[in-house]
CSV table of C-alpha atoms in Angstrom, one decimal:
chain,number,residue,atom,x,y,z
A,1,MET,CA,3.2,-13.9,7.9
A,2,LYS,CA,1.3,-10.9,6.7
A,3,SER,CA,-0.9,-9.1,9.2
A,4,GLY,CA,-2.8,-6.4,7.3
A,5,PRO,CA,-4.6,-5.9,4.1
A,6,ASN,CA,-2.8,-5.8,0.7
A,7,TRP,CA,-2.4,-2.1,-0.2
A,8,LEU,CA,-2.6,-2.8,-3.9
A,9,LEU,CA,-5.9,-4.6,-3.8
A,10,SER,CA,-7.3,-2.1,-1.3
A,11,ALA,CA,-6.2,0.9,-3.4
A,12,SER,CA,-7.5,-0.6,-6.7
A,13,ALA,CA,-10.9,-1.4,-5.1
A,14,VAL,CA,-11.3,2.2,-3.9
A,15,ALA,CA,-10.3,3.6,-7.3
A,16,TYR,CA,-12.7,1.2,-9.1
A,17,VAL,CA,-15.6,2.1,-6.7
A,18,ALA,CA,-14.9,5.8,-7.2
A,19,ALA,CA,-15.2,5.4,-11.0
A,20,ALA,CA,-18.2,2.9,-10.8
A,21,ILE,CA,-20.6,4.9,-8.6
A,22,PRO,CA,-21.1,7.9,-11.0
A,23,LEU,CA,-21.3,5.5,-14.0
A,24,ILE,CA,-24.0,3.4,-12.4
A,25,PHE,CA,-26.1,6.1,-10.6
A,26,ALA,CA,-25.5,9.2,-12.8
A,27,PRO,CA,-24.6,8.1,-16.3
A,28,GLU,CA,-26.3,11.0,-18.0
A,29,GLU,CA,-24.4,13.6,-15.9
A,30,THR,CA,-21.1,11.7,-16.3
A,31,SER,CA,-21.5,11.6,-20.0
A,32,ALA,CA,-22.4,15.3,-20.2
A,33,LEU,CA,-19.4,16.1,-18.0
A,34,LEU,CA,-17.1,14.2,-20.3
A,35,GLY,CA,-18.6,16.0,-23.3
A,36,GLY,CA,-20.4,13.0,-24.7
A,37,SER,CA,-23.9,12.7,-26.0
A,38,VAL,CA,-26.8,11.3,-23.9
A,39,ALA,CA,-28.3,8.6,-26.1
A,40,GLY,CA,-30.1,5.8,-24.4
A,41,GLY,CA,-27.8,3.0,-25.7
A,42,GLN,CA,-24.7,4.9,-24.6
A,43,ILE,CA,-26.2,5.4,-21.1
A,44,ALA,CA,-26.7,1.7,-20.8
A,45,ILE,CA,-23.1,1.0,-21.9
A,46,LEU,CA,-21.8,3.4,-19.2
A,47,GLN,CA,-23.9,1.6,-16.6
A,48,VAL,CA,-22.6,-1.8,-17.7
A,49,LEU,CA,-19.1,-0.4,-17.5
A,50,GLY,CA,-19.8,0.9,-14.0
A,51,SER,CA,-21.2,-2.5,-13.0
A,52,ALA,CA,-18.0,-4.2,-14.3
A,53,LEU,CA,-15.9,-1.8,-12.3
A,54,PHE,CA,-18.0,-2.4,-9.3
A,55,GLY,CA,-17.5,-6.1,-9.7
A,56,PHE,CA,-13.8,-5.7,-9.9
A,57,ALA,CA,-13.9,-3.5,-6.8
A,58,LEU,CA,-15.7,-6.2,-4.9
A,59,LEU,CA,-13.4,-8.9,-6.1
A,60,ASN,CA,-10.3,-6.9,-5.0
A,61,TRP,CA,-11.9,-5.8,-1.7
A,62,SER,CA,-12.9,-9.3,-0.7
A,63,ASN,CA,-9.4,-10.6,-1.5
A,64,ARG,CA,-7.5,-7.8,0.2
A,65,PHE,CA,-6.2,-10.2,2.9
A,66,SER,CA,-5.2,-12.9,0.4
A,67,ARG,CA,-1.7,-13.6,-0.7
A,68,LEU,CA,-1.0,-12.4,-4.2
A,69,GLY,CA,2.0,-14.6,-4.9
A,70,GLY,CA,1.9,-18.2,-5.9
A,71,ILE,CA,-0.7,-20.2,-7.8
A,72,PHE,CA,-3.8,-19.0,-6.1
A,73,GLY,CA,-3.1,-15.3,-6.4
A,74,LYS,CA,-2.0,-15.3,-10.0
A,75,PRO,CA,-5.5,-15.3,-11.6
A,76,LEU,CA,-6.4,-12.2,-9.5
A,77,ILE,CA,-3.2,-10.4,-10.6
A,78,LEU,CA,-3.7,-11.4,-14.3
A,79,ALA,CA,-7.3,-10.2,-14.4
A,80,ASN,CA,-6.4,-6.9,-12.8
A,81,LEU,CA,-3.4,-6.5,-15.0
A,82,ALA,CA,-5.4,-7.2,-18.2
A,83,HIS,CA,-8.0,-4.6,-17.1
A,84,THR,CA,-5.6,-1.9,-16.0
A,85,MET,CA,-3.2,-2.3,-19.0
A,86,THR,CA,-5.9,-2.2,-21.7
A,87,ALA,CA,-7.7,0.7,-20.0
A,88,PHE,CA,-4.4,2.6,-19.8
A,89,LEU,CA,-3.6,2.0,-23.5
A,90,LEU,CA,-7.1,3.1,-24.5
A,91,LEU,CA,-6.9,6.2,-22.4
A,92,VAL,CA,-3.5,7.0,-23.9
A,93,ARG,CA,-5.0,6.8,-27.4
A,94,VAL,CA,-7.8,9.2,-26.4
A,95,ALA,CA,-5.2,11.6,-24.8
A,96,ALA,CA,-3.1,11.5,-27.9
A,97,GLN,CA,-6.1,12.4,-30.1
A,98,ASP,CA,-6.9,15.4,-27.9
A,99,PRO,CA,-3.9,16.4,-25.7
A,100,GLY,CA,-5.8,19.2,-24.0
A,101,TYR,CA,-8.6,17.0,-22.7
A,102,LEU,CA,-8.0,17.1,-19.0
A,103,PRO,CA,-10.6,14.6,-17.7
A,104,VAL,CA,-8.5,11.9,-19.2
A,105,VAL,CA,-5.3,12.8,-17.4
A,106,LEU,CA,-6.2,11.6,-13.9
A,107,PRO,CA,-7.7,8.2,-14.9
A,108,THR,CA,-4.7,7.6,-17.3
A,109,ALA,CA,-2.2,8.2,-14.4
A,110,VAL,CA,-4.2,6.0,-12.0
A,111,TYR,CA,-4.4,3.2,-14.5
A,112,LEU,CA,-0.7,3.5,-15.3
A,113,ALA,CA,0.2,3.2,-11.6
A,114,LEU,CA,-2.1,0.3,-11.1
A,115,ALA,CA,-0.9,-1.5,-14.3
A,116,LEU,CA,2.7,-1.1,-13.2
A,117,ALA,CA,2.0,-2.3,-9.7
A,118,PHE,CA,0.1,-5.4,-10.9
A,119,ALA,CA,2.8,-6.1,-13.5
A,120,SER,CA,5.5,-5.9,-10.8
A,121,ARG,CA,3.5,-8.4,-8.7
A,122,LEU,CA,3.2,-10.7,-11.6
A,123,LEU,CA,6.9,-10.6,-12.5
A,124,VAL,CA,8.5,-10.5,-9.1
A,125,ALA,CA,8.3,-13.4,-6.7
A,126,PRO,CA,6.9,-12.4,-3.3
A,127,SER,CA,9.1,-12.8,-0.3
A,128,PRO,CA,7.5,-14.9,2.5
A,129,GLU,CA,7.8,-12.1,5.1
A,130,ARG,CA,6.2,-9.4,2.9
A,131,GLU,CA,3.3,-11.5,1.7
């Protein structure tokens, strides 16, 4: 039986909160830092994105002691995999358009690592002693 929290859910929750806080509470500054405009509608979109990331963080944090294998953990894995994979692919497209744009490199690497980790959890059956 597993005794501690799941490292994947804990790490993804921390990463999501780290991205969500500036988007929720400092969207103008975050947009300016990334080189974007500071229009009202775009600020609202950034805050909505931050709230979605915060929701994912809470979902993962509250389930960090849950078992990811089997029928009950699969929806959690699928939701995280869908988010991380699509975010990674979108960030790769941005990086391909402007290869020298450094603020995209770290989130792209984080999303790639999370997508691969969630994909491995989806495709590999958990062992009873590990989970």
